[in-house]
Coordinates of N, CA and C in Angstrom, one line a residue:
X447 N 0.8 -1.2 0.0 CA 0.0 0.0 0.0 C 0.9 1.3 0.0
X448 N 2.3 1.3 0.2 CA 2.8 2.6 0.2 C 3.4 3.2 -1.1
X449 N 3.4 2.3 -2.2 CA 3.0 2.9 -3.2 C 2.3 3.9 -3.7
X450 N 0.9 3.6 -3.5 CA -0.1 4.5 -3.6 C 0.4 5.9 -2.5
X451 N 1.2 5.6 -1.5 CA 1.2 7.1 -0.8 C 2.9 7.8 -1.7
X452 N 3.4 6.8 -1.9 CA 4.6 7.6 -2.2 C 3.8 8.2 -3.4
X453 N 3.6 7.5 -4.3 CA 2.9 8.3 -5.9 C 2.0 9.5 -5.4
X454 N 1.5 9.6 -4.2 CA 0.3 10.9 -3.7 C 1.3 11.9 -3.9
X455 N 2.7 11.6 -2.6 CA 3.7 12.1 -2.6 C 4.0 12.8 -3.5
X456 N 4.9 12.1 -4.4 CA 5.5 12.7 -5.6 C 4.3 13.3 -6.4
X457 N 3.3 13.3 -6.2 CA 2.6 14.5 -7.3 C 1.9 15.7 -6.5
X458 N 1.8 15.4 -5.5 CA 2.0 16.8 -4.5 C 3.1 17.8 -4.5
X459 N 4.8 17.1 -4.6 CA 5.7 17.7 -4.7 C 5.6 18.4 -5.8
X460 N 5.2 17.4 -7.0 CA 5.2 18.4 -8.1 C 3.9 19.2 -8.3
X461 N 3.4 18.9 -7.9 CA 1.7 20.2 -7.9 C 2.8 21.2 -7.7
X462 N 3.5 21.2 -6.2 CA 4.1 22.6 -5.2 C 5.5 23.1 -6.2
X463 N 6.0 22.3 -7.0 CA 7.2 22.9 -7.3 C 6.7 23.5 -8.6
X464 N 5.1 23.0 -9.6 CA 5.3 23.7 -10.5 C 4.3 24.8 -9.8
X465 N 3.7 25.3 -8.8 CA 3.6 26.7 -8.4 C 4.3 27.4 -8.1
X466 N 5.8 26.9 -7.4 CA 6.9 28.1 -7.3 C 7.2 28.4 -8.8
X467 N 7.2 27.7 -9.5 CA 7.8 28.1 -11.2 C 6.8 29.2 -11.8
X468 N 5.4 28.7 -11.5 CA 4.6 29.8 -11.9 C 4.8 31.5 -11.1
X469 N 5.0 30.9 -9.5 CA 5.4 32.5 -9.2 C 7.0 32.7 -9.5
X470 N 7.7 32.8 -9.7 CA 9.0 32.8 -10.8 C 8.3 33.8 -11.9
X471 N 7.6 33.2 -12.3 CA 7.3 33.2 -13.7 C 6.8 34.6 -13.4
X472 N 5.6 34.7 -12.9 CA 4.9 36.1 -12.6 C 5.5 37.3 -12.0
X473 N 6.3 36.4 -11.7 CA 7.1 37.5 -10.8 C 8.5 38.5 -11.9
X474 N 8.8 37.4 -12.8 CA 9.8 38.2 -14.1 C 8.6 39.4 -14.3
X475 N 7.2 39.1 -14.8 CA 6.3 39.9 -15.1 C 6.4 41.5 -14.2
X476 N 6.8 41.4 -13.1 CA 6.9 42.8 -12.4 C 8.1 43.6 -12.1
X477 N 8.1 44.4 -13.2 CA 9.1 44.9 -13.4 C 10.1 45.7 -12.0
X478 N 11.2 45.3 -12.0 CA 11.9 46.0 -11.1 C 12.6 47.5 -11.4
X479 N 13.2 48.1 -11.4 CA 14.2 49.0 -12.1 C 14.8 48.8 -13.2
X480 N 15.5 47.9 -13.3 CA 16.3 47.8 -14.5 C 15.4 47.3 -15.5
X481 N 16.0 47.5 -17.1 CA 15.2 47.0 -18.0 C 15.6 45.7 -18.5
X482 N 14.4 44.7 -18.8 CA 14.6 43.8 -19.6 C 14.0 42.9 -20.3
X483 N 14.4 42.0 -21.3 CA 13.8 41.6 -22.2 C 12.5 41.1 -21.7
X484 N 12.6 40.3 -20.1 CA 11.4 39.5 -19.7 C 10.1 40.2 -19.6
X485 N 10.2 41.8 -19.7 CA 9.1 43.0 -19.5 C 8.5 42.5 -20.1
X486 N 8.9 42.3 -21.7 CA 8.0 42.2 -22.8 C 7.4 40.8 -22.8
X487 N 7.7 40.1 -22.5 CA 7.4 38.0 -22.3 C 6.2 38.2 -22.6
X488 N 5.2 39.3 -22.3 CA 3.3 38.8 -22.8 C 3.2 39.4 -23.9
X489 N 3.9 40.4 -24.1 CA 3.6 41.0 -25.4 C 3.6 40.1 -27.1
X490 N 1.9 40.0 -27.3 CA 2.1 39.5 -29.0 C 1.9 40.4 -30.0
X491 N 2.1 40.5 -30.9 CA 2.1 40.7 -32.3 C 1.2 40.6 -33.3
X492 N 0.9 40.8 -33.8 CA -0.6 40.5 -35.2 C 0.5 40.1 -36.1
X493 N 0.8 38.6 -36.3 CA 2.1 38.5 -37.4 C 1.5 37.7 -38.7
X494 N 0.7 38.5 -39.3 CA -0.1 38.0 -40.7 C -1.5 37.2 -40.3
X495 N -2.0 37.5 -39.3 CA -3.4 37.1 -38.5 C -2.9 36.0 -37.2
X496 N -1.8 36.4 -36.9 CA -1.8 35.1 -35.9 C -0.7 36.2 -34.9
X497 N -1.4 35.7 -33.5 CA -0.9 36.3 -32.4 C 0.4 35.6 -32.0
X498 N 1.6 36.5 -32.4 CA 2.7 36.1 -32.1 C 3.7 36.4 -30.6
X499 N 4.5 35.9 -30.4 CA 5.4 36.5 -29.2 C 6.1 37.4 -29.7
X500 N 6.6 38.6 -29.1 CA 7.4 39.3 -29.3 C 8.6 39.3 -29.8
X501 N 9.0 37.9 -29.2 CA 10.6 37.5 -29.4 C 10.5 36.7 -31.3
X502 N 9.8 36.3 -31.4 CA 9.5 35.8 -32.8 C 9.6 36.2 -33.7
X503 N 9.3 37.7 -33.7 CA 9.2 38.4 -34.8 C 10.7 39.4 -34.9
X504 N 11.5 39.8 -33.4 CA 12.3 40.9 -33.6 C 13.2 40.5 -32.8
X505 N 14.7 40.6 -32.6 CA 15.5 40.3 -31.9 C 15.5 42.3 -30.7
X506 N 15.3 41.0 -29.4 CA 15.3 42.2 -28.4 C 16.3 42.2 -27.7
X507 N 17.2 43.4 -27.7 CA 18.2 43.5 -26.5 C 18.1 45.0 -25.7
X508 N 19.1 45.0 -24.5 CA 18.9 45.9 -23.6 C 20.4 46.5 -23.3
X509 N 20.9 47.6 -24.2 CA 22.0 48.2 -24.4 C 22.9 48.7 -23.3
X510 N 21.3 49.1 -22.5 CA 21.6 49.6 -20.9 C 20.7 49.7 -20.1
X511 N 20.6 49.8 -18.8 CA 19.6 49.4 -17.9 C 18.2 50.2 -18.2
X512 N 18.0 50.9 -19.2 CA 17.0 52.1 -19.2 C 16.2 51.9 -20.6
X513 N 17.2 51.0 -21.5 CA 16.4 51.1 -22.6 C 16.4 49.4 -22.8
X514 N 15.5 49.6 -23.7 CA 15.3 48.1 -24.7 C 15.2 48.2 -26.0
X515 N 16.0 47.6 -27.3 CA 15.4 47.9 -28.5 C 15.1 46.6 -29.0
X516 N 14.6 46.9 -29.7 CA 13.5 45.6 -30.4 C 13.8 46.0 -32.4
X517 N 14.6 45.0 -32.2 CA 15.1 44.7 -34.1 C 14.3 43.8 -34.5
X518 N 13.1 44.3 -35.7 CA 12.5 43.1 -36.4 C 13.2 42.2 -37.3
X519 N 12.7 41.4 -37.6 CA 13.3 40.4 -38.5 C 12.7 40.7 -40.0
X520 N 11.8 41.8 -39.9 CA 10.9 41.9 -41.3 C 10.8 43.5 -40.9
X521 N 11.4 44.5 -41.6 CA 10.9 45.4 -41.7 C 9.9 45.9 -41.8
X522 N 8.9 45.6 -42.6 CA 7.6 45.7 -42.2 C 6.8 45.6 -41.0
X523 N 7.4 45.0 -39.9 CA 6.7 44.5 -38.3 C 6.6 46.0 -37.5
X524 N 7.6 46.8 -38.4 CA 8.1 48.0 -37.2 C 6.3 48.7 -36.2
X525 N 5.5 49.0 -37.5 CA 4.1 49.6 -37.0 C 4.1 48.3 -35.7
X526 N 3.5 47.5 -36.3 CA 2.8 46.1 -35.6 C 3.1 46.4 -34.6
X527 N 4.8 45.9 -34.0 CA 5.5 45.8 -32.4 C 5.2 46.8 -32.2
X528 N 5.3 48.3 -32.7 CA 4.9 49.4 -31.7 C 3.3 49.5 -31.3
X529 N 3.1 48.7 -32.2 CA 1.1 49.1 -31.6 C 0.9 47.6 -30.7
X530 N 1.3 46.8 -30.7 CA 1.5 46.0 -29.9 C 1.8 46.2 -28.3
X531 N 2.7 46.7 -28.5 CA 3.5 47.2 -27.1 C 2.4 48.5 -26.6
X532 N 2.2 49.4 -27.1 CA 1.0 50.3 -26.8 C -0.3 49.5 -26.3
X533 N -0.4 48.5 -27.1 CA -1.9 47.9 -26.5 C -1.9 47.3 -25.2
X534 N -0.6 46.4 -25.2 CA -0.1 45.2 -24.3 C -0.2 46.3 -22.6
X535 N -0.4 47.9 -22.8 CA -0.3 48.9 -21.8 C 0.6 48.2 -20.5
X536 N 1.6 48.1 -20.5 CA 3.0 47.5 -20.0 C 3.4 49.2 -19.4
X537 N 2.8 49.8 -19.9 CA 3.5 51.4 -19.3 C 5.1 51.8 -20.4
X538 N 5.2 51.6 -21.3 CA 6.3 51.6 -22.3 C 5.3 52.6 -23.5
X539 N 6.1 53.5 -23.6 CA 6.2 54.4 -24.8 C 7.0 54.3 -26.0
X540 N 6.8 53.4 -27.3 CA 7.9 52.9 -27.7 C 8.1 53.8 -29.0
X541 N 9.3 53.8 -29.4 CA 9.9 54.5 -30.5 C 10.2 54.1 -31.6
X542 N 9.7 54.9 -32.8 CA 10.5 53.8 -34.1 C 11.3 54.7 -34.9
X543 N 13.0 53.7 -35.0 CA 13.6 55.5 -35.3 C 13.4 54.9 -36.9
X544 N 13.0 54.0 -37.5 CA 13.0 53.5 -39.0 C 13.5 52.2 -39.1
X545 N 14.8 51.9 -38.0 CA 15.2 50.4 -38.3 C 14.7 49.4 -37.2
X546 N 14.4 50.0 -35.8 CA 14.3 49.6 -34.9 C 13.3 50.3 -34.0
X547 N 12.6 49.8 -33.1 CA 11.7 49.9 -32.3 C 13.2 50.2 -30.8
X548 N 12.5 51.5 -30.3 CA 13.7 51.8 -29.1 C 12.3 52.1 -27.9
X549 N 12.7 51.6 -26.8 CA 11.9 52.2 -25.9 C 12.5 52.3 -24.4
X550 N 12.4 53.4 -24.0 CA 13.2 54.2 -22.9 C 12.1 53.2 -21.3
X551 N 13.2 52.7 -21.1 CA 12.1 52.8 -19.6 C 12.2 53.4 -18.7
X552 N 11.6 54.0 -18.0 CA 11.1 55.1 -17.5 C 11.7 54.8 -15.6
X553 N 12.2 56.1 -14.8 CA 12.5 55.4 -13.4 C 11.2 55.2 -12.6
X554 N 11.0 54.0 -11.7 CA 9.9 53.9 -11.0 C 10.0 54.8 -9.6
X555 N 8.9 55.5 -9.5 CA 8.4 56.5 -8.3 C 8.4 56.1 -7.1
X556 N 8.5 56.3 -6.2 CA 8.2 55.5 -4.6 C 6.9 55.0 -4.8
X557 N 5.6 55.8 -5.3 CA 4.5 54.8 -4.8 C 4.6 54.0 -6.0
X558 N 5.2 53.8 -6.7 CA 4.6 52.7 -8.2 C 5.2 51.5 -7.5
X559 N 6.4 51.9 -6.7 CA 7.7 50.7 -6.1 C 6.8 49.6 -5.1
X560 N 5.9 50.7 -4.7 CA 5.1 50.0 -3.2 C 3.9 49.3 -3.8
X561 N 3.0 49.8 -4.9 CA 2.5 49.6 -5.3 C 2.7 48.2 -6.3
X562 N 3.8 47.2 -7.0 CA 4.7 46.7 -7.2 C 5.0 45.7 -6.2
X563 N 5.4 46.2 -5.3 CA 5.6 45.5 -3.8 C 4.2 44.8 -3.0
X564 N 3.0 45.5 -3.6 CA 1.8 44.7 -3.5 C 1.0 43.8 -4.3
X565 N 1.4 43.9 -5.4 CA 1.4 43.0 -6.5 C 2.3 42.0 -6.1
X566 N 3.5 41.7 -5.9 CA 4.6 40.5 -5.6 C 3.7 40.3 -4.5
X567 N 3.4 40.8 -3.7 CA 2.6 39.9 -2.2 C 1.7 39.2 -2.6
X568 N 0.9 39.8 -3.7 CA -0.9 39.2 -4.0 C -0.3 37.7 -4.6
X569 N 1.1 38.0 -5.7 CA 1.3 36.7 -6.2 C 1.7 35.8 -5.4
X570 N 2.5 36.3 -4.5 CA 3.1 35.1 -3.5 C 1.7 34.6 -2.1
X571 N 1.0 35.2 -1.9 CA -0.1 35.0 -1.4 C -1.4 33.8 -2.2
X572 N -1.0 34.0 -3.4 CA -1.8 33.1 -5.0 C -1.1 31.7 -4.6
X573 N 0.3 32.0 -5.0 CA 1.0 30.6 -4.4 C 1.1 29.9 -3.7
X574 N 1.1 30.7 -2.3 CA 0.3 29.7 -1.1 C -0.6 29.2 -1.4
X575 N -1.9 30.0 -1.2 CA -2.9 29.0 -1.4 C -2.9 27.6 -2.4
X576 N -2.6 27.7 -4.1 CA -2.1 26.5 -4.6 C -1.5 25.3 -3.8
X577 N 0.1 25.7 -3.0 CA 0.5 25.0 -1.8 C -0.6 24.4 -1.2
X578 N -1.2 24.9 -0.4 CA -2.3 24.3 0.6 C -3.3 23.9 -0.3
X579 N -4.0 23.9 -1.4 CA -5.0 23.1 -1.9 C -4.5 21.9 -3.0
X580 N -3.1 21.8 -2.2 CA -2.2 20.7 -3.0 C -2.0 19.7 -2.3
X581 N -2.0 20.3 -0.7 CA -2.4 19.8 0.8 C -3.5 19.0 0.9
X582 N -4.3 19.7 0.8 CA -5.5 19.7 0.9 C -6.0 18.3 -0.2
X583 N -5.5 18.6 -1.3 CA -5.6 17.4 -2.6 C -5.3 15.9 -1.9
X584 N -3.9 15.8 -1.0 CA -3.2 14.4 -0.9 C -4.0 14.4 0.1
X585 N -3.9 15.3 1.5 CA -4.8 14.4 2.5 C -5.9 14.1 2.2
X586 N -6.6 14.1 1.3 CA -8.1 13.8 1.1 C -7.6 12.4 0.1
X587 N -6.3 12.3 -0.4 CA -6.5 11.0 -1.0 C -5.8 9.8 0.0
X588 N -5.1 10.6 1.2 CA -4.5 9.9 2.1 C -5.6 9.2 2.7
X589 N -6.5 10.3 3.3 CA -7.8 9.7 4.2 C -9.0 8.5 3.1
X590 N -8.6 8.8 2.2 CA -9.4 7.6 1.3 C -8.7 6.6 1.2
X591 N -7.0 6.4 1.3 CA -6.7 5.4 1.5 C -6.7 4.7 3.1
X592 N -6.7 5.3 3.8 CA -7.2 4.6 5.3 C -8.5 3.8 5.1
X593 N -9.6 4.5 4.6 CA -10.7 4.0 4.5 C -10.8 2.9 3.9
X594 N -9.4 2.8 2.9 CA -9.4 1.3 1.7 C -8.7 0.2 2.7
X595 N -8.3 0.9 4.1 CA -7.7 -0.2 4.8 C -6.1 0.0 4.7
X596 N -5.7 1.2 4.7 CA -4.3 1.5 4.9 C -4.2 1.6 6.4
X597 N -3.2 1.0 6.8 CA -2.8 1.3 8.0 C -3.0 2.7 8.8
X598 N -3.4 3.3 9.6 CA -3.8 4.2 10.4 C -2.0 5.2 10.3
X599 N -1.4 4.5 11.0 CA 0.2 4.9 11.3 C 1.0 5.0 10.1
X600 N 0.9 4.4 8.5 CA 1.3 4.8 7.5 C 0.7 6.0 7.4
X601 N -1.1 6.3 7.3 CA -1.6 7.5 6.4 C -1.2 8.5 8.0
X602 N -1.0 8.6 8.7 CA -0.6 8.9 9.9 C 0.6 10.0 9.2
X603 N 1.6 9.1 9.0 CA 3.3 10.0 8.8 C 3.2 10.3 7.1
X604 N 2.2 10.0 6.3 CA 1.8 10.0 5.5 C 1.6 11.6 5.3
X605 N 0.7 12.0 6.0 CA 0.2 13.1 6.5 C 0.9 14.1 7.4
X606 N 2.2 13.7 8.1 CA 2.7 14.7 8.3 C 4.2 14.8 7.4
X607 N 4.3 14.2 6.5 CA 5.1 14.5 5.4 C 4.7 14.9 4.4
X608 N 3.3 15.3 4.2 CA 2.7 16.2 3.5 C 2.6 17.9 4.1
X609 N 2.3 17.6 5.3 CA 2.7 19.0 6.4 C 3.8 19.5 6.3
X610 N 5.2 18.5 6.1 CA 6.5 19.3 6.0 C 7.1 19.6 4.6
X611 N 6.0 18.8 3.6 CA 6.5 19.7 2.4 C 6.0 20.9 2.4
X612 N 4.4 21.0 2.7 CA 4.0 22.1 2.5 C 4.6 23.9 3.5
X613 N 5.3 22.9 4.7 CA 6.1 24.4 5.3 C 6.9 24.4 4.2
X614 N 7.7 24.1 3.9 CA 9.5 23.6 2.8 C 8.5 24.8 1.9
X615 N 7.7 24.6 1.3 CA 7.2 25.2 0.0 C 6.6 26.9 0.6
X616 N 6.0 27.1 1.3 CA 5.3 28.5 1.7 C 6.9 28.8 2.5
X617 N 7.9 28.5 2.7 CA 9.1 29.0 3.5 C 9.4 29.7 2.1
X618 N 9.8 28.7 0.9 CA 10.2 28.9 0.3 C 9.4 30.2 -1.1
X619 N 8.3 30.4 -0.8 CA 7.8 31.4 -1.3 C 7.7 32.8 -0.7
X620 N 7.9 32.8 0.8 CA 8.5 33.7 1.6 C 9.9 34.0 1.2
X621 N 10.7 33.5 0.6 CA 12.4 33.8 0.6 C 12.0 34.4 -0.9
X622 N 11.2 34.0 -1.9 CA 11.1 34.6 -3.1 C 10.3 36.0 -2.7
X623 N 9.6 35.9 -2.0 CA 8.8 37.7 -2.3 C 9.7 38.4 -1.3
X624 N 10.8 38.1 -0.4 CA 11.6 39.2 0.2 C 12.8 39.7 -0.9
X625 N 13.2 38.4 -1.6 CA 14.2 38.9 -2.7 C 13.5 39.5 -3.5
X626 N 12.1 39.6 -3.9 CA 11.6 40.3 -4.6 C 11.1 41.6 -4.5
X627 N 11.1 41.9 -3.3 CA 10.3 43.3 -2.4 C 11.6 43.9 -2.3
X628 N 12.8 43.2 -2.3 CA 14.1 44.1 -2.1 C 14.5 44.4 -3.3
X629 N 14.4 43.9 -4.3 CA 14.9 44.4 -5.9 C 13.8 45.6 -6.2
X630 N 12.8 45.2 -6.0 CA 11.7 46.1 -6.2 C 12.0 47.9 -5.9
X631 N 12.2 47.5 -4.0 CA 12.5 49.1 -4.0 C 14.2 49.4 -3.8
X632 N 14.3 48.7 -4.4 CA 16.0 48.9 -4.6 C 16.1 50.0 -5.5
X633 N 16.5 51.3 -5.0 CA 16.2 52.6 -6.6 C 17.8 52.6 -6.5

């Protein structure tokens, strides 16, 4: 029978590790001070009727911490990416000097910083909960295997080795929103 709990196991682990990846993920999405390519990660394209990525259509680099330019691969894209980036309302004003799409990013304010700093909480607050209704997922398949006649003292430690991934995981989403809150108002 402890098959069935190790396999609970191992897909609880991975429920919780692909929610840290997701707040990772969300978390490139909030821009800190410096500029960079990951700003634009949502931004698509109208690339001949099909919603493209950013990165697909134009080679993006970041010269220096303030700007980003965006080289199409088809001259023609120059309109597109900039009405793109206008729509995507990312807070980016973008420029077309004729070859290249340039756009200045702008310094963040004290309240935009804090405001920023409350977004990274809401996300890391999103990811807990996932954590705990990933919790919440195993012990309810744990307590159904008691019911099938698993040992009391397996689904027992069962259960509290689901407790100590789930601290390991919310510890671990606390260490990402402090390194996040400190890049944030780092001016």
């Amino acid at each position: 029978m402890t098959e069935e709990i190790d396999f609970i196991l191992e897909s609880t682990e991975e429920s919780m590790n692909g929610t840290i990846a997701h707040l990772e993920k969300e978390f490139l999405n909030i821009r800190a001070g410096k500029a960079s390519p990951a700003m634009l990660g949502g931004v698509f394209v109208d690339y001949y009727g099909a919603a493209t990525p950013l990165s697909q259509v134009s080679k993006i680099s970041v010269p220096d911490a303030r700007t980003i330019t965006l080289q199409p691969f088809e001259k023609n894209m120059l309109q597109a990416i900039e009405k793109a980036i206008m729509i995507a309302n990312i807070g980016f004003n973008p420029m077309n000097n004729g070859d290249m799409v340039i756009i200045s990013v702008p310094p963040l304010t004290e309240e935009r910083r804090r405001d920023l700093a409350k977004q990274a909480k809401a996300e890391a607050e999103d990811a807990k909960i996932g954590i705990r209704n990933s919790r919440k997922d195993a012990n309810t398949d744990i307590k159904k295997l008691e019911k099938e006649g698993t040992s009391e003292d397996i689904c027992k430690s069962a259960e509290e080795e689901v407790q100590n991934l789930t601290n390991a995981y919310i510890k671990k989403i606390d260490e990402l929103l402090v390194a996040k809150e400190a890049e944030i108002m780092k001016v």
